[in-house]
Amino acid sequence: MRAHTRARRTLLTAGTAMGAAALLLAGCAQDPAEKPEPGAPADGKAKTTLTVGVFGAFGLQEAGLYDEYTAQNPGIRIEQTSIERNENYYPQLLTHLGTGSGLADIQAVEVNNIAEITATQADKLVDLGKAAGVDKSAYLPWKWAQGTSKGGATVALGTDIGPQGICYRKDLFAAAGLPTDRAAVGALWAGDWNKYLEAGKTYKAKAGEGKAFVDSASGVMAAVTGSSAQRFYDEQGKVVYKTNPAVRGAFDLAASFATEGLSAKLQQFTPSWDQGFSNGNFATVSCPAWMLGYIQDKAGPAGKDKWDVAPAPKPSNWGGSFLVVPKAGKHAEEAAKLVAWLTAPAQQAKLFEKRGSFPSASAAYTLPAVSGAQHAYFGGAPIGEIFARAAEGVPVTVIGPKDLVIAQNLADIGMLQVDQKGRSPQEGWEAAVKAIDNALEQ
């Protein structure tokens, strides 16, 4: 997830001043008062402008990475355009790739769309795996695999990922007689999502009626499915969510949080959910690295040191993005160089330090900005260590072109029926399957 803000950088156009006076003598030198336009390279040549298309506040510009690159490469300008929501951005990207026009030199792709891009658009994109300065061994294997087509071309390089922990309210745990130390809390459910459910039952028994353990059953389902190697598609690209026991198991386990009265029954990313972070409506939430800033914003100063973060039962990922370079762009070679630099470990570490976007380049995990990272709001939690361990344990997950459609319907149709409307897990599952089948047939 990314904050939905719009940013655009306005850039000057380089030019060369016209001579104001005629030459006095043949071979006379240029008038010393005649200088290139401020900001132009010393040789007076126009700069190459690289355009970047992103969605939301993507973070690269906000972290100052564009300014750093142009300072190191004075012949380059970078101009970014952002569309607020990926739901509006991505259809336009597909249209432009189809026509070969209207494309930026570099385009961002959200993780839920990457399978469709690598499966249907790879021939229109530069193989960034062959770009100068790109080292495959520096990246998480599963993230590298997500950006690689079946033909073997790595057409997308990862920027960030969303390794998950469990964020929890220490004050609510203490009131229920549960441990508050993050190591002891993590031990409650280590290695098994079913232990997370059992911890919830223990919490409810001690905290009393009306005290929810989780924010929503849908959030639990997303975290559990995010820890599975196979979810909605198999390796051959066939839709298998109906018959995959990992998906049905995740649905039923998450539904148990609703039927056992452990869920606050909130829909994520709604005002009531936002308020729940500050008013103690729930004790835990499945929490990718990027959500720490979200919680801090919504819980406010009063939540400082009340919230902490522990490892999730199993390594899981929620979120992340990529950069691609369309072959139809005007400056594909220079764009590939910029993407290689932006996604290199050093720059990913800076992006994490300044924006909280966790690196997809595992080589960044030993850099001080990541390895030593702690979060003061969350009791000084060693977030670099916690999320790096989670990231390295995430399986190489099969992603299909309609993963997002399936996931959204399982959550917003199926699980919502159970969590908020009191339907049985079977009724919720059947409602989700019907909605998904209808969506996939369109």
PDB file of N, CA and C in Angstrom, residues 116 233 239 241-242 401-413 430-442:
ATOM      1  N   GLU A 116       0.557 -10.280 -14.569  1.00  0.00           N
ATOM      2  CA  GLU A 116      -0.043  -9.964 -15.863  1.00  0.00           C
ATOM      3  C   GLU A 116       0.968  -9.253 -16.763  1.00  0.00           C
ATOM      4  N   TYR A 233      -3.190 -19.600  -8.157  1.00  0.00           N
ATOM      5  CA  TYR A 233      -2.793 -20.183  -9.439  1.00  0.00           C
ATOM      6  C   TYR A 233      -1.739 -21.258  -9.188  1.00  0.00           C
ATOM      7  N   VAL A 239      -6.075 -21.451 -12.667  1.00  0.00           N
ATOM      8  CA  VAL A 239      -6.732 -20.981 -11.439  1.00  0.00           C
ATOM      9  C   VAL A 239      -7.080 -22.193 -10.577  1.00  0.00           C
ATOM     10  N   TYR A 241      -7.620 -21.794  -6.875  1.00  0.00           N
ATOM     11  CA  TYR A 241      -7.952 -21.385  -5.507  1.00  0.00           C
ATOM     12  C   TYR A 241      -9.050 -22.242  -4.895  1.00  0.00           C
ATOM     13  N   LYS A 242      -9.999 -22.733  -5.719  1.00  0.00           N
ATOM     14  CA  LYS A 242     -11.110 -23.530  -5.187  1.00  0.00           C
ATOM     15  C   LYS A 242     -10.637 -24.853  -4.599  1.00  0.00           C
ATOM     16  N   PRO A 401      -2.355 -13.530 -13.057  1.00  0.00           N
ATOM     17  CA  PRO A 401      -2.775 -12.221 -13.575  1.00  0.00           C
ATOM     18  C   PRO A 401      -3.975 -11.622 -12.872  1.00  0.00           C
ATOM     19  N   LYS A 402      -4.817 -12.456 -12.250  1.00  0.00           N
ATOM     20  CA  LYS A 402      -5.999 -11.935 -11.569  1.00  0.00           C
ATOM     21  C   LYS A 402      -5.950 -12.216 -10.066  1.00  0.00           C
ATOM     22  N   ASP A 403      -4.757 -12.250  -9.514  1.00  0.00           N
ATOM     23  CA  ASP A 403      -4.603 -12.455  -8.075  1.00  0.00           C
ATOM     24  C   ASP A 403      -5.404 -11.439  -7.268  1.00  0.00           C
ATOM     25  N   LEU A 404      -5.311 -10.172  -7.677  1.00  0.00           N
ATOM     26  CA  LEU A 404      -5.983  -9.116  -6.926  1.00  0.00           C
ATOM     27  C   LEU A 404      -7.493  -9.301  -6.947  1.00  0.00           C
ATOM     28  N   VAL A 405      -8.059  -9.687  -8.083  1.00  0.00           N
ATOM     29  CA  VAL A 405      -9.499  -9.917  -8.199  1.00  0.00           C
ATOM     30  C   VAL A 405      -9.935 -11.017  -7.236  1.00  0.00           C
ATOM     31  N   ILE A 406      -9.180 -12.106  -7.209  1.00  0.00           N
ATOM     32  CA  ILE A 406      -9.525 -13.234  -6.341  1.00  0.00           C
ATOM     33  C   ILE A 406      -9.404 -12.836  -4.881  1.00  0.00           C
ATOM     34  N   ALA A 407      -8.302 -12.198  -4.522  1.00  0.00           N
ATOM     35  CA  ALA A 407      -8.074 -11.816  -3.127  1.00  0.00           C
ATOM     36  C   ALA A 407      -9.139 -10.835  -2.633  1.00  0.00           C
ATOM     37  N   GLN A 408      -9.476  -9.857  -3.466  1.00  0.00           N
ATOM     38  CA  GLN A 408     -10.464  -8.860  -3.056  1.00  0.00           C
ATOM     39  C   GLN A 408     -11.839  -9.480  -2.840  1.00  0.00           C
ATOM     40  N   ASN A 409     -12.230 -10.404  -3.686  1.00  0.00           N
ATOM     41  CA  ASN A 409     -13.541 -11.031  -3.534  1.00  0.00           C
ATOM     42  C   ASN A 409     -13.580 -11.996  -2.345  1.00  0.00           C
ATOM     43  N   LEU A 410     -12.491 -12.682  -2.091  1.00  0.00           N
ATOM     44  CA  LEU A 410     -12.437 -13.533  -0.903  1.00  0.00           C
ATOM     45  C   LEU A 410     -12.616 -12.698   0.354  1.00  0.00           C
ATOM     46  N   ALA A 411     -12.025 -11.503   0.360  1.00  0.00           N
ATOM     47  CA  ALA A 411     -12.099 -10.634   1.532  1.00  0.00           C
ATOM     48  C   ALA A 411     -13.405  -9.843   1.583  1.00  0.00           C
ATOM     49  N   ASP A 412     -13.680  -9.099   0.502  1.00  0.00           N
ATOM     50  CA  ASP A 412     -14.786  -8.132   0.537  1.00  0.00           C
ATOM     51  C   ASP A 412     -16.156  -8.766   0.335  1.00  0.00           C
ATOM     52  N   ILE A 413     -16.204  -9.932  -0.276  1.00  0.00           N
ATOM     53  CA  ILE A 413     -17.479 -10.639  -0.438  1.00  0.00           C
ATOM     54  C   ILE A 413     -17.571 -11.798   0.563  1.00  0.00           C
ATOM     55  N   GLU A 430     -18.986 -19.769  -0.454  1.00  0.00           N
ATOM     56  CA  GLU A 430     -19.782 -19.917  -1.671  1.00  0.00           C
ATOM     57  C   GLU A 430     -20.077 -18.565  -2.310  1.00  0.00           C
ATOM     58  N   ALA A 431     -20.323 -17.550  -1.494  1.00  0.00           N
ATOM     59  CA  ALA A 431     -20.564 -16.207  -2.035  1.00  0.00           C
ATOM     60  C   ALA A 431     -19.321 -15.676  -2.739  1.00  0.00           C
ATOM     61  N   ALA A 432     -18.157 -15.941  -2.143  1.00  0.00           N
ATOM     62  CA  ALA A 432     -16.908 -15.482  -2.749  1.00  0.00           C
ATOM     63  C   ALA A 432     -16.641 -16.194  -4.062  1.00  0.00           C
ATOM     64  N   VAL A 433     -16.828 -17.503  -4.084  1.00  0.00           N
ATOM     65  CA  VAL A 433     -16.589 -18.286  -5.307  1.00  0.00           C
ATOM     66  C   VAL A 433     -17.483 -17.793  -6.441  1.00  0.00           C
ATOM     67  N   LYS A 434     -18.743 -17.538  -6.147  1.00  0.00           N
ATOM     68  CA  LYS A 434     -19.665 -17.051  -7.174  1.00  0.00           C
ATOM     69  C   LYS A 434     -19.192 -15.709  -7.734  1.00  0.00           C
ATOM     70  N   ALA A 435     -18.793 -14.809  -6.838  1.00  0.00           N
ATOM     71  CA  ALA A 435     -18.335 -13.490  -7.278  1.00  0.00           C
ATOM     72  C   ALA A 435     -17.048 -13.597  -8.093  1.00  0.00           C
ATOM     73  N   ILE A 436     -16.140 -14.462  -7.668  1.00  0.00           N
ATOM     74  CA  ILE A 436     -14.859 -14.616  -8.382  1.00  0.00           C
ATOM     75  C   ILE A 436     -15.093 -15.212  -9.769  1.00  0.00           C
ATOM     76  N   ASP A 437     -15.922 -16.245  -9.847  1.00  0.00           N
ATOM     77  CA  ASP A 437     -16.191 -16.856 -11.139  1.00  0.00           C
ATOM     78  C   ASP A 437     -16.800 -15.855 -12.119  1.00  0.00           C
ATOM     79  N   ASN A 438     -17.722 -15.050 -11.620  1.00  0.00           N
ATOM     80  CA  ASN A 438     -18.330 -14.015 -12.469  1.00  0.00           C
ATOM     81  C   ASN A 438     -17.286 -13.017 -12.938  1.00  0.00           C
ATOM     82  N   ALA A 439     -16.383 -12.626 -12.036  1.00  0.00           N
ATOM     83  CA  ALA A 439     -15.363 -11.624 -12.379  1.00  0.00           C
ATOM     84  C   ALA A 439     -14.368 -12.190 -13.394  1.00  0.00           C
ATOM     85  N   LEU A 440     -13.988 -13.445 -13.245  1.00  0.00           N
ATOM     86  CA  LEU A 440     -13.002 -14.028 -14.145  1.00  0.00           C
ATOM     87  C   LEU A 440     -13.554 -14.311 -15.535  1.00  0.00           C
ATOM     88  N   GLU A 441     -14.869 -14.440 -15.629  1.00  0.00           N
ATOM     89  CA  GLU A 441     -15.496 -14.701 -16.936  1.00  0.00           C
ATOM     90  C   GLU A 441     -15.631 -13.445 -17.765  1.00  0.00           C
ATOM     91  N   GLN A 442     -15.496 -12.293 -17.137  1.00  0.00           N
ATOM     92  CA  GLN A 442     -15.683 -11.026 -17.859  1.00  0.00           C
ATOM     93  C   GLN A 442     -14.485 -10.696 -18.726  1.00  0.00           C
TER      94      GLN A 442
END
